mmCIF file of N, CA and C in Angstrom:
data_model
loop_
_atom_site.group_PDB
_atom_site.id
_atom_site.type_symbol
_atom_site.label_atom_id
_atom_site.label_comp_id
_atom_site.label_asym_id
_atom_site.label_seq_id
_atom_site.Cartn_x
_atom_site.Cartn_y
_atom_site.Cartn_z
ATOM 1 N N UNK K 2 104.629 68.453 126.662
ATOM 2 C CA UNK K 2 103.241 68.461 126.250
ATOM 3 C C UNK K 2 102.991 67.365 125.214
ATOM 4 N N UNK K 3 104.196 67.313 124.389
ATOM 5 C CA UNK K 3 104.087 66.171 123.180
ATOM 6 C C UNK K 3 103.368 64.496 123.838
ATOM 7 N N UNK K 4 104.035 64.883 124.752
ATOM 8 C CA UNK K 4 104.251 62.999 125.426
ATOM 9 C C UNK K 4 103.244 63.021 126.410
ATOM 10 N N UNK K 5 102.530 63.641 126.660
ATOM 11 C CA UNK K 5 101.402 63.561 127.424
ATOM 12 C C UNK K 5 99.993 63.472 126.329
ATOM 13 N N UNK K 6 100.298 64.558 125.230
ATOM 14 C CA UNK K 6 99.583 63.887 123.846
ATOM 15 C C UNK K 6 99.387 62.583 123.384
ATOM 16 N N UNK K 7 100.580 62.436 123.559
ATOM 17 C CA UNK K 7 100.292 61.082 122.672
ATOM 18 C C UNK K 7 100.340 59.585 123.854
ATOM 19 N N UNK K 8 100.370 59.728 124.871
ATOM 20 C CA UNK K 8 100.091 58.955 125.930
ATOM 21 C C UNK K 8 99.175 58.142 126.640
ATOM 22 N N UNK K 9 98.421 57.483 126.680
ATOM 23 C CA UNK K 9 97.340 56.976 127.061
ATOM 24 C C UNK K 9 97.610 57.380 128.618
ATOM 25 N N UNK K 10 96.687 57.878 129.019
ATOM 26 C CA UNK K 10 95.975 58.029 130.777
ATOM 27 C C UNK K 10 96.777 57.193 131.712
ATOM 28 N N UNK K 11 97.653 57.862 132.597
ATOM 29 C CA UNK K 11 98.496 56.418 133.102
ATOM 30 C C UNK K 11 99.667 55.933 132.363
ATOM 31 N N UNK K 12 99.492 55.812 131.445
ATOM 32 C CA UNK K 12 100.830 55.350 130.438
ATOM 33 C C UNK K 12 102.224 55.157 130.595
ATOM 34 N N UNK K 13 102.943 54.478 130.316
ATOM 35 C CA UNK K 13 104.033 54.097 130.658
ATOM 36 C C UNK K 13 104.736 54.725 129.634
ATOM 37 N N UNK K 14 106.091 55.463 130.169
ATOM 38 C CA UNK K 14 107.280 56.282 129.387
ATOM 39 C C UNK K 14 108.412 55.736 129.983
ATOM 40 N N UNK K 15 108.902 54.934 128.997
ATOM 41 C CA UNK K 15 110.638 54.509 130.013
ATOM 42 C C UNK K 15 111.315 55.193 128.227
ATOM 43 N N UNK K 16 112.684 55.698 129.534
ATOM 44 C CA UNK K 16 113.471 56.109 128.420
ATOM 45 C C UNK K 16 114.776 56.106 129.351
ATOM 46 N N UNK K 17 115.965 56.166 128.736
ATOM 47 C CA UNK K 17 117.250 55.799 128.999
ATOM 48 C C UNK K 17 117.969 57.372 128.411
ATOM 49 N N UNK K 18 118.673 57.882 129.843
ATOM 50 C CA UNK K 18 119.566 59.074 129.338
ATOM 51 C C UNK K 18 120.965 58.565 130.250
ATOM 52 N N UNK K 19 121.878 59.709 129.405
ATOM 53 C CA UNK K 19 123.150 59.198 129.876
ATOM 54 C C UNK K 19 123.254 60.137 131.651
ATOM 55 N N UNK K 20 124.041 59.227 132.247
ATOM 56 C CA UNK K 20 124.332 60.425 133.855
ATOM 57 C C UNK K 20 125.122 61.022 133.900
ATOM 58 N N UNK K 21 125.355 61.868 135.031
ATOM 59 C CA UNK K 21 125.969 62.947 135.271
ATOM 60 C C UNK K 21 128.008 62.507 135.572
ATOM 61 N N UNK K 22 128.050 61.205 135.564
ATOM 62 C CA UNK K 22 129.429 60.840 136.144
ATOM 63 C C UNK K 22 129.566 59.775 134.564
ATOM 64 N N UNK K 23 129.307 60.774 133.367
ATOM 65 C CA UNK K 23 129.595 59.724 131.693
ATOM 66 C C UNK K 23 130.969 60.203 131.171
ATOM 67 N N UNK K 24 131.342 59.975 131.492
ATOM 68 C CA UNK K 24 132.716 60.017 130.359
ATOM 69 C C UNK K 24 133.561 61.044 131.250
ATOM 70 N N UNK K 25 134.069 60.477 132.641
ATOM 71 C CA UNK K 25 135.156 61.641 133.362
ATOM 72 C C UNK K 25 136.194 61.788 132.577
ATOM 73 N N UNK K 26 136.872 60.958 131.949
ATOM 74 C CA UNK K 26 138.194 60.432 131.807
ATOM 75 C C UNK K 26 138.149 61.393 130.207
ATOM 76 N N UNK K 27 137.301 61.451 129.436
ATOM 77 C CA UNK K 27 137.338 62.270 128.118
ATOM 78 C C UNK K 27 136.993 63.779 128.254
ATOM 79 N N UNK K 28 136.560 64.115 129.475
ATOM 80 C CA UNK K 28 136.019 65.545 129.942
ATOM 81 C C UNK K 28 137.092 66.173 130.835
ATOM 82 N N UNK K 29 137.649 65.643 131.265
ATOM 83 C CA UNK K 29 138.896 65.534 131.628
ATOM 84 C C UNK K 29 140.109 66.154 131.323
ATOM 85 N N UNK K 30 140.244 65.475 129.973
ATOM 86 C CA UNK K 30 141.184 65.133 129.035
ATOM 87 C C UNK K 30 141.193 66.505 128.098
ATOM 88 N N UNK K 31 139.849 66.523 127.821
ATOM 89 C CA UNK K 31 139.567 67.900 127.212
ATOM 90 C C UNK K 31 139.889 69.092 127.940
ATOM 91 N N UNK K 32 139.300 69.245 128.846
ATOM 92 C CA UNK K 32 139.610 70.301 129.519
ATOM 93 C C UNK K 32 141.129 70.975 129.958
ATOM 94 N N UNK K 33 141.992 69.941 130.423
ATOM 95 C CA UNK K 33 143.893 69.299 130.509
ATOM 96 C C UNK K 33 143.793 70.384 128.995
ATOM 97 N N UNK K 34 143.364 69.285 128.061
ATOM 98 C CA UNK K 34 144.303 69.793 126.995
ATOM 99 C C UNK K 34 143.630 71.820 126.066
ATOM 100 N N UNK K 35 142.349 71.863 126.403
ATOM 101 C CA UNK K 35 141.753 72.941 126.281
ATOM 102 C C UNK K 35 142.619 74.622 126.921
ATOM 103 N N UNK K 36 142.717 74.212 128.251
ATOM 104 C CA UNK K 36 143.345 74.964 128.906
ATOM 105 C C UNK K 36 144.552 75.239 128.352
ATOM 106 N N UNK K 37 145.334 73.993 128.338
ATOM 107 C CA UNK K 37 147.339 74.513 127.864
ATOM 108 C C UNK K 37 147.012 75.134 126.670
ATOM 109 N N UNK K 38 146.236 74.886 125.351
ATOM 110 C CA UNK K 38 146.243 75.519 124.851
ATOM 111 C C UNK K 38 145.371 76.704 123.877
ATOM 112 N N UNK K 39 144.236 76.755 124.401
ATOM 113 C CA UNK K 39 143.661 77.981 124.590
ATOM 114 C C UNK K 39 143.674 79.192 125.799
ATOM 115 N N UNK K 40 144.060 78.544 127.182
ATOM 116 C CA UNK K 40 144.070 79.542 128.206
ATOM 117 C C UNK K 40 142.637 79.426 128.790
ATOM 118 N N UNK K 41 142.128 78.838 128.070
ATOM 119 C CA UNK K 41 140.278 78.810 129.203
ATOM 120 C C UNK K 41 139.612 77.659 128.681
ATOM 121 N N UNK K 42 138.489 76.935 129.471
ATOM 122 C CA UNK K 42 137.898 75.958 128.604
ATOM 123 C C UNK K 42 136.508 76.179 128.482
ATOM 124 N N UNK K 43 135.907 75.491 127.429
ATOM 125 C CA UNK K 43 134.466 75.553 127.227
ATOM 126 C C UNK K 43 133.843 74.257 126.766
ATOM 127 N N UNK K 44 132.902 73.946 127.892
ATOM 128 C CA UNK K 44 132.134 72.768 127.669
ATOM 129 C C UNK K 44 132.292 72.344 126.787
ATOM 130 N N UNK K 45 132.553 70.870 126.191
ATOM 131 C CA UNK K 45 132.534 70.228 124.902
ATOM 132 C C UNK K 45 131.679 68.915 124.654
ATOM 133 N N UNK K 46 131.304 68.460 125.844
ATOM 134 C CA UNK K 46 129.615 67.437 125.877
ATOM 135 C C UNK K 46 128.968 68.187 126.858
ATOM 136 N N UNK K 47 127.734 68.357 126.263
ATOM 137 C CA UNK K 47 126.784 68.551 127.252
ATOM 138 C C UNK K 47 126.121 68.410 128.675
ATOM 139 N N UNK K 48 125.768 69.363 129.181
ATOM 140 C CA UNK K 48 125.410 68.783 130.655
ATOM 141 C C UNK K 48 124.852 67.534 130.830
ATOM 142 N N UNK K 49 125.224 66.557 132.029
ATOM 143 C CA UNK K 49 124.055 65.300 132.378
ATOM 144 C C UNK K 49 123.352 65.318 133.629
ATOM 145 N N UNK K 50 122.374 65.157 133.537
ATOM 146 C CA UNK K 50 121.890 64.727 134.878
ATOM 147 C C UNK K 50 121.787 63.633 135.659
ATOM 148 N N UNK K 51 121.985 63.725 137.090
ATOM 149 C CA UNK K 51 122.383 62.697 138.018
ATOM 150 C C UNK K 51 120.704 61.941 137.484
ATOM 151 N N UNK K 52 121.050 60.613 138.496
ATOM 152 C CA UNK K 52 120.194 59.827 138.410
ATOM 153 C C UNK K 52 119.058 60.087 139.561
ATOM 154 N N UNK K 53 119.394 60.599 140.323
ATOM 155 C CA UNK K 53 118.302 61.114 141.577
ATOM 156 C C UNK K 53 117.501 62.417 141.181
ATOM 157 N N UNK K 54 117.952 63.082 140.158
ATOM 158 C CA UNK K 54 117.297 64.124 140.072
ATOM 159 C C UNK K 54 116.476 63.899 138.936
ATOM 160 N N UNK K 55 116.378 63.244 137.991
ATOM 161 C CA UNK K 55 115.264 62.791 136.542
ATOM 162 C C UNK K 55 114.139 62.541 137.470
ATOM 163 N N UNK K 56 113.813 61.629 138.517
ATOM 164 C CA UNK K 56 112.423 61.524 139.468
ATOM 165 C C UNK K 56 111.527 63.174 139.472
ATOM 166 N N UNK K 57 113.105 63.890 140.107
ATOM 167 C CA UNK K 57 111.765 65.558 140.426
ATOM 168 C C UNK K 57 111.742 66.147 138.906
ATOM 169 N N UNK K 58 112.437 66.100 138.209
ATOM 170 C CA UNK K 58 111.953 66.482 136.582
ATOM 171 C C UNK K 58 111.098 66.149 136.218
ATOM 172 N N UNK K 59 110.868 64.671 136.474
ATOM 173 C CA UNK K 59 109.483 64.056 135.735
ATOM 174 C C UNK K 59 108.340 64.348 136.374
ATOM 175 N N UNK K 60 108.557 64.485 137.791
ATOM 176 C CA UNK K 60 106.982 65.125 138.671
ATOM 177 C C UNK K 60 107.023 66.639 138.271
ATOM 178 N N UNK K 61 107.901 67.089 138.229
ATOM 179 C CA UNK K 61 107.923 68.390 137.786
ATOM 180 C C UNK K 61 107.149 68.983 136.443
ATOM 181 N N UNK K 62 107.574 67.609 135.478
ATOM 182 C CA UNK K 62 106.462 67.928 133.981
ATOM 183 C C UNK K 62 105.464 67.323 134.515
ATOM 184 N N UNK K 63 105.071 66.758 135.397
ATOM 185 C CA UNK K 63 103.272 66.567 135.254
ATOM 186 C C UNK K 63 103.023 65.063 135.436
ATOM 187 N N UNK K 64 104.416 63.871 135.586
ATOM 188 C CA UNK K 64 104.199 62.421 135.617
ATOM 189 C C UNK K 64 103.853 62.258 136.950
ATOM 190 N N UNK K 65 103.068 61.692 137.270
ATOM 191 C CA UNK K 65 102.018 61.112 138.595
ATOM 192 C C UNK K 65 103.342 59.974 139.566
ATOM 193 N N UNK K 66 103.969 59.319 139.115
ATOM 194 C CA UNK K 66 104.334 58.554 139.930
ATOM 195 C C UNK K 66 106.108 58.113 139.013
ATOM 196 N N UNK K 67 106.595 58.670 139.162
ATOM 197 C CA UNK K 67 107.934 58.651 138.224
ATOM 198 C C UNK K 67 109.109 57.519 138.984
ATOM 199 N N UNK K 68 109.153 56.259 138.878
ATOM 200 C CA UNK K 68 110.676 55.595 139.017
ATOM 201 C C UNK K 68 111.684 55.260 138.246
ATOM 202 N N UNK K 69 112.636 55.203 139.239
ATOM 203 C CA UNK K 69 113.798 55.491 138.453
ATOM 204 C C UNK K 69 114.642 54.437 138.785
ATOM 205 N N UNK K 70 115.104 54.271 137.960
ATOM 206 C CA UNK K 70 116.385 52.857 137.850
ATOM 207 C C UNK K 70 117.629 53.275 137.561
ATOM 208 N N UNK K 71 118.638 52.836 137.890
ATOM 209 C CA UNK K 71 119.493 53.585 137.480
ATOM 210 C C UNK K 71 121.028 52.010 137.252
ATOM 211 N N UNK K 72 121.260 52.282 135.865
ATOM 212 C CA UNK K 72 122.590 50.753 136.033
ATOM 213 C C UNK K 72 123.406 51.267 135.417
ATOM 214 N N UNK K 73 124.637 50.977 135.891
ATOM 215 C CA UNK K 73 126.034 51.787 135.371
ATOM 216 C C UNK K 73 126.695 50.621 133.939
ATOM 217 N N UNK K 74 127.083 51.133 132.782
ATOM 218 C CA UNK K 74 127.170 50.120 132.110
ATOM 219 C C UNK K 74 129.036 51.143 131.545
ATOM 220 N N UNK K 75 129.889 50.175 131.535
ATOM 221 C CA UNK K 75 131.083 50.538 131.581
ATOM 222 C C UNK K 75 131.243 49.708 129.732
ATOM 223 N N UNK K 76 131.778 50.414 129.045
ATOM 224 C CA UNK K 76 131.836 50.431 127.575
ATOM 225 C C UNK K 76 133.441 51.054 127.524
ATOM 226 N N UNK K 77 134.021 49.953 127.055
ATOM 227 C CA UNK K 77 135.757 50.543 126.418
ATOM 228 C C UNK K 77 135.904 50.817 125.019
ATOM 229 N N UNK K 78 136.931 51.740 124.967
ATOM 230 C CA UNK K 78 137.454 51.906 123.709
ATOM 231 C C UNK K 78 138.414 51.516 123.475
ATOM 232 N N UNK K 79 139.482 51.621 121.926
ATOM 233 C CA UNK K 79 140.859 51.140 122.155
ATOM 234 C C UNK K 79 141.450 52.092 121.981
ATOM 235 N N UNK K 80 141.112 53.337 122.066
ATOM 236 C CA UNK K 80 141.636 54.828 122.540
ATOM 237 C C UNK K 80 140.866 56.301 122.729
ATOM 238 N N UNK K 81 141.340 56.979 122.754
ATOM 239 C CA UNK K 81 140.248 58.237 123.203
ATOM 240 C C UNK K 81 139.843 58.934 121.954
ATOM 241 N N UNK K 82 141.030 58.809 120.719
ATOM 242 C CA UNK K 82 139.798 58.825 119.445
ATOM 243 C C UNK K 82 138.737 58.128 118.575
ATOM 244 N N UNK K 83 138.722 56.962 118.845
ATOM 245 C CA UNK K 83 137.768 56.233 118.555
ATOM 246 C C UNK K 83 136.733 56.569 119.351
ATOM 247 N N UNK K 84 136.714 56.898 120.789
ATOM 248 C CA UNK K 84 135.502 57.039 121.864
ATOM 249 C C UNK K 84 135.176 58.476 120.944
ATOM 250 N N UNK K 85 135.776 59.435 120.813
ATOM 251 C CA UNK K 85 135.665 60.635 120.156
ATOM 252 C C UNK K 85 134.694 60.819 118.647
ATOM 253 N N UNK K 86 134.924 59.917 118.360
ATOM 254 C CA UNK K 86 134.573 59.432 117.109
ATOM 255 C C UNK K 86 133.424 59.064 117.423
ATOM 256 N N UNK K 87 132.927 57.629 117.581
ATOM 257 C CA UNK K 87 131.381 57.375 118.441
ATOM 258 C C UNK K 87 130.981 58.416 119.261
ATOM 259 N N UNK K 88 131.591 59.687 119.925
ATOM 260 C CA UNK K 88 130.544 60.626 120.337
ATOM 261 C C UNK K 88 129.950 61.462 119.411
ATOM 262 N N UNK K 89 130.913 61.612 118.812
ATOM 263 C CA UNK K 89 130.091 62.432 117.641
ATOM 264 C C UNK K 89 128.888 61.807 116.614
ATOM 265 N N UNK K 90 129.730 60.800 116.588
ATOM 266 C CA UNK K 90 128.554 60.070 115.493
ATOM 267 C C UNK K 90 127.478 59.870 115.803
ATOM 268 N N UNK K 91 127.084 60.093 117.238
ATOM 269 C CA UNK K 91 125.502 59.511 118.296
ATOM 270 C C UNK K 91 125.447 60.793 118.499
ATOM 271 N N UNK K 92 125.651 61.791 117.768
ATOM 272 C CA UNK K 92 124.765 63.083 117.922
ATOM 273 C C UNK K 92 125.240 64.296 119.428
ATOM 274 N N UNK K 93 126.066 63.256 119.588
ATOM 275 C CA UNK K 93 126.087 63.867 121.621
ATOM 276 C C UNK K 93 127.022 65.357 121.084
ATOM 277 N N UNK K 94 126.645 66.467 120.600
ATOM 278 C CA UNK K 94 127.316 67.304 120.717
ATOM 279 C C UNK K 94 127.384 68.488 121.816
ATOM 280 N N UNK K 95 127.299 69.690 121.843
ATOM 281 C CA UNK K 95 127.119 70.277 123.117
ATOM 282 C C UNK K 95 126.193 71.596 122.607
ATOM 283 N N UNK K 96 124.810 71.177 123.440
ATOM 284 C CA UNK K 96 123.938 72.202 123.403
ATOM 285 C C UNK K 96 123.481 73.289 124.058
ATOM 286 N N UNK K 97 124.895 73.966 124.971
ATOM 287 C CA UNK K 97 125.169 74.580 125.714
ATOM 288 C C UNK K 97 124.876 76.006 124.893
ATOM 289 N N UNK K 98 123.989 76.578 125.651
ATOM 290 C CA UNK K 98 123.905 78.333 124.947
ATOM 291 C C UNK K 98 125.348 79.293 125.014
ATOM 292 N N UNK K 99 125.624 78.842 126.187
ATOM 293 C CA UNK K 99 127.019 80.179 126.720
ATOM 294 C C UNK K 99 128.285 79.202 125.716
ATOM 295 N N UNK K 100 128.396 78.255 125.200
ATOM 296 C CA UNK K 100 129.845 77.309 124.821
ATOM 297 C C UNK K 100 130.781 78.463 124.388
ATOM 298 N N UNK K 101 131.544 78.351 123.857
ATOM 299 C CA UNK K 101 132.420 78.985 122.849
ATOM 300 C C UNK K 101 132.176 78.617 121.478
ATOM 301 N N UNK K 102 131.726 79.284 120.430
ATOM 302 C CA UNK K 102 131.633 78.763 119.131
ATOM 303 C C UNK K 102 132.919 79.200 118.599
ATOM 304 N N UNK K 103 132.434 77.799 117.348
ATOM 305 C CA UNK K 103 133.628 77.905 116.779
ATOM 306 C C UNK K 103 134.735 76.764 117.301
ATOM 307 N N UNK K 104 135.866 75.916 116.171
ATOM 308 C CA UNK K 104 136.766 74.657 116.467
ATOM 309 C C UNK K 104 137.698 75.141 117.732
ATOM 310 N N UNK K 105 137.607 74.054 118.743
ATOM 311 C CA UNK K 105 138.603 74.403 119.162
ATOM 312 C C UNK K 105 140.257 74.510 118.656
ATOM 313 N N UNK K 106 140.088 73.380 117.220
ATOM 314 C CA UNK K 106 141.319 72.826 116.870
ATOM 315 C C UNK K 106 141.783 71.734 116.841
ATOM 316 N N UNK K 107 142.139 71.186 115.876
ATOM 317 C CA UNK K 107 142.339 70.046 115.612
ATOM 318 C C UNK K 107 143.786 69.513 116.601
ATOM 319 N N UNK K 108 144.233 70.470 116.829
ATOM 320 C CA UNK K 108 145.816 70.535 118.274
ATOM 321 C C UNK K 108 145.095 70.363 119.146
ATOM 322 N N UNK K 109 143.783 71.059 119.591
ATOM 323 C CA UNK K 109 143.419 70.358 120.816
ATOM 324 C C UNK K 109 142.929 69.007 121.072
ATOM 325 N N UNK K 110 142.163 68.419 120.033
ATOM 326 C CA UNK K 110 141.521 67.169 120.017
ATOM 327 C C UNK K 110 142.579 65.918 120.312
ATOM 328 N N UNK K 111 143.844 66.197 119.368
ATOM 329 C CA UNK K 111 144.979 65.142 119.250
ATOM 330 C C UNK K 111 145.309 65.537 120.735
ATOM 331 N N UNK K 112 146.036 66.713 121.280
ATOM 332 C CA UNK K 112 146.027 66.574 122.686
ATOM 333 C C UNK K 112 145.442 65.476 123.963
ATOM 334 N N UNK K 113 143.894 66.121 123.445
ATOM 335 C CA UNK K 113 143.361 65.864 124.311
ATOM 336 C C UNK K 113 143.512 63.992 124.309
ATOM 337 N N UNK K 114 143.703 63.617 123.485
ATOM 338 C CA UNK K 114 143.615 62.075 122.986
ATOM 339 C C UNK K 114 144.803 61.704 123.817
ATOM 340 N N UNK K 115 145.874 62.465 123.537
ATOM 341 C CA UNK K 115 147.075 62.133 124.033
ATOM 342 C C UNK K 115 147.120 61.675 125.725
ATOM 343 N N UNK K 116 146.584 63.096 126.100
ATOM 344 C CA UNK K 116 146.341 62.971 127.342
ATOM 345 C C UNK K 116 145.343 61.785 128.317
ATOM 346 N N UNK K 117 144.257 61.979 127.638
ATOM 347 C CA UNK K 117 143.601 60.546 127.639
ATOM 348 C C UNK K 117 144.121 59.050 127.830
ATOM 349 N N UNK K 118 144.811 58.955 126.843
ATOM 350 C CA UNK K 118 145.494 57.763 126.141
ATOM 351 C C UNK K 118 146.367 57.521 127.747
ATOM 352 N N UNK K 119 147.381 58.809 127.666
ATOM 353 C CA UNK K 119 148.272 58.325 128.831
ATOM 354 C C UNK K 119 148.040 58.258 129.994
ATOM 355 N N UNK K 120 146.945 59.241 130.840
ATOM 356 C CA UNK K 120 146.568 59.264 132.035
ATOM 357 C C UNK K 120 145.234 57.810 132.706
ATOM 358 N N UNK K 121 144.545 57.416 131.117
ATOM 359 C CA UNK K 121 143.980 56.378 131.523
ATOM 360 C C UNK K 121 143.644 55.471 130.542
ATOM 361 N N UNK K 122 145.349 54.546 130.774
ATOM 362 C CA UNK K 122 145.667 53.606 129.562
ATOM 363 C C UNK K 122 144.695 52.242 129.746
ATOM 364 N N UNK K 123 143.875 51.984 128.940
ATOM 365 C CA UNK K 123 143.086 50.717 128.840
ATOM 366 C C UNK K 123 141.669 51.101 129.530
ATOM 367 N N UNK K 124 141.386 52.031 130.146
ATOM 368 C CA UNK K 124 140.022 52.399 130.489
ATOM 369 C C UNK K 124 139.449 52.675 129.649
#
């Protein structure tokens, strides 16, 4: 409702979200290392949505004619805690209602790095 407020008639809204295939290799990694040592895992970035489906969202809120672009932009780290590090710092935490609250652990994070690190060295 906000953005239709403040919109001029027609108006142009471009905005940039991340997709549904962002960060396999760290979701991954988490999960590997979540499991060995908790026994279950729980989401740790948030859901994304594909790039084909933001079009029926946006007709869905009420935009008249919604396109979509979609460009894959490949960004390295020089390991899976530094990428870890920049996720957090850009806010990307997980706004999942059902998650598990509460740390997983600082054993899982180094894990998960580990695992990372070795299963996809230089990606």
């Amino acid at each position: 409702a906000e953005m239709f407020r403040v919109l001029k008639p027609d108006g142009c809204l471009l905005l940039a979200v991340v997709g549904g295939s962002t960060l396999p290799e760290l979701r991954s990694s988490l999960l590997l290392a979540e499991t060995e040592r908790r026994g279950g895992v729980s989401p740790r970035v948030g859901p994304f949505t594909e790039g084909a489906d933001v079009g029926s969202l946006l007709t869905n809120a009420g935009f008249a004619i919604p396109t979509v672009d979609v460009d894959t932009v490949r960004v390295g780290y020089p390991d899976a805690a530094v990428l870890m590090e920049h996720v957090q710092r850009m806010g990307e935490g997980n706004a999942s209602v059902r998650r598990k609250t509460g740390l997983a652990g600082w054993e899982t994070f180094v894990a998960a790095v580990a695992i990372c690190d070795g299963m996809f060295p230089g990606e």
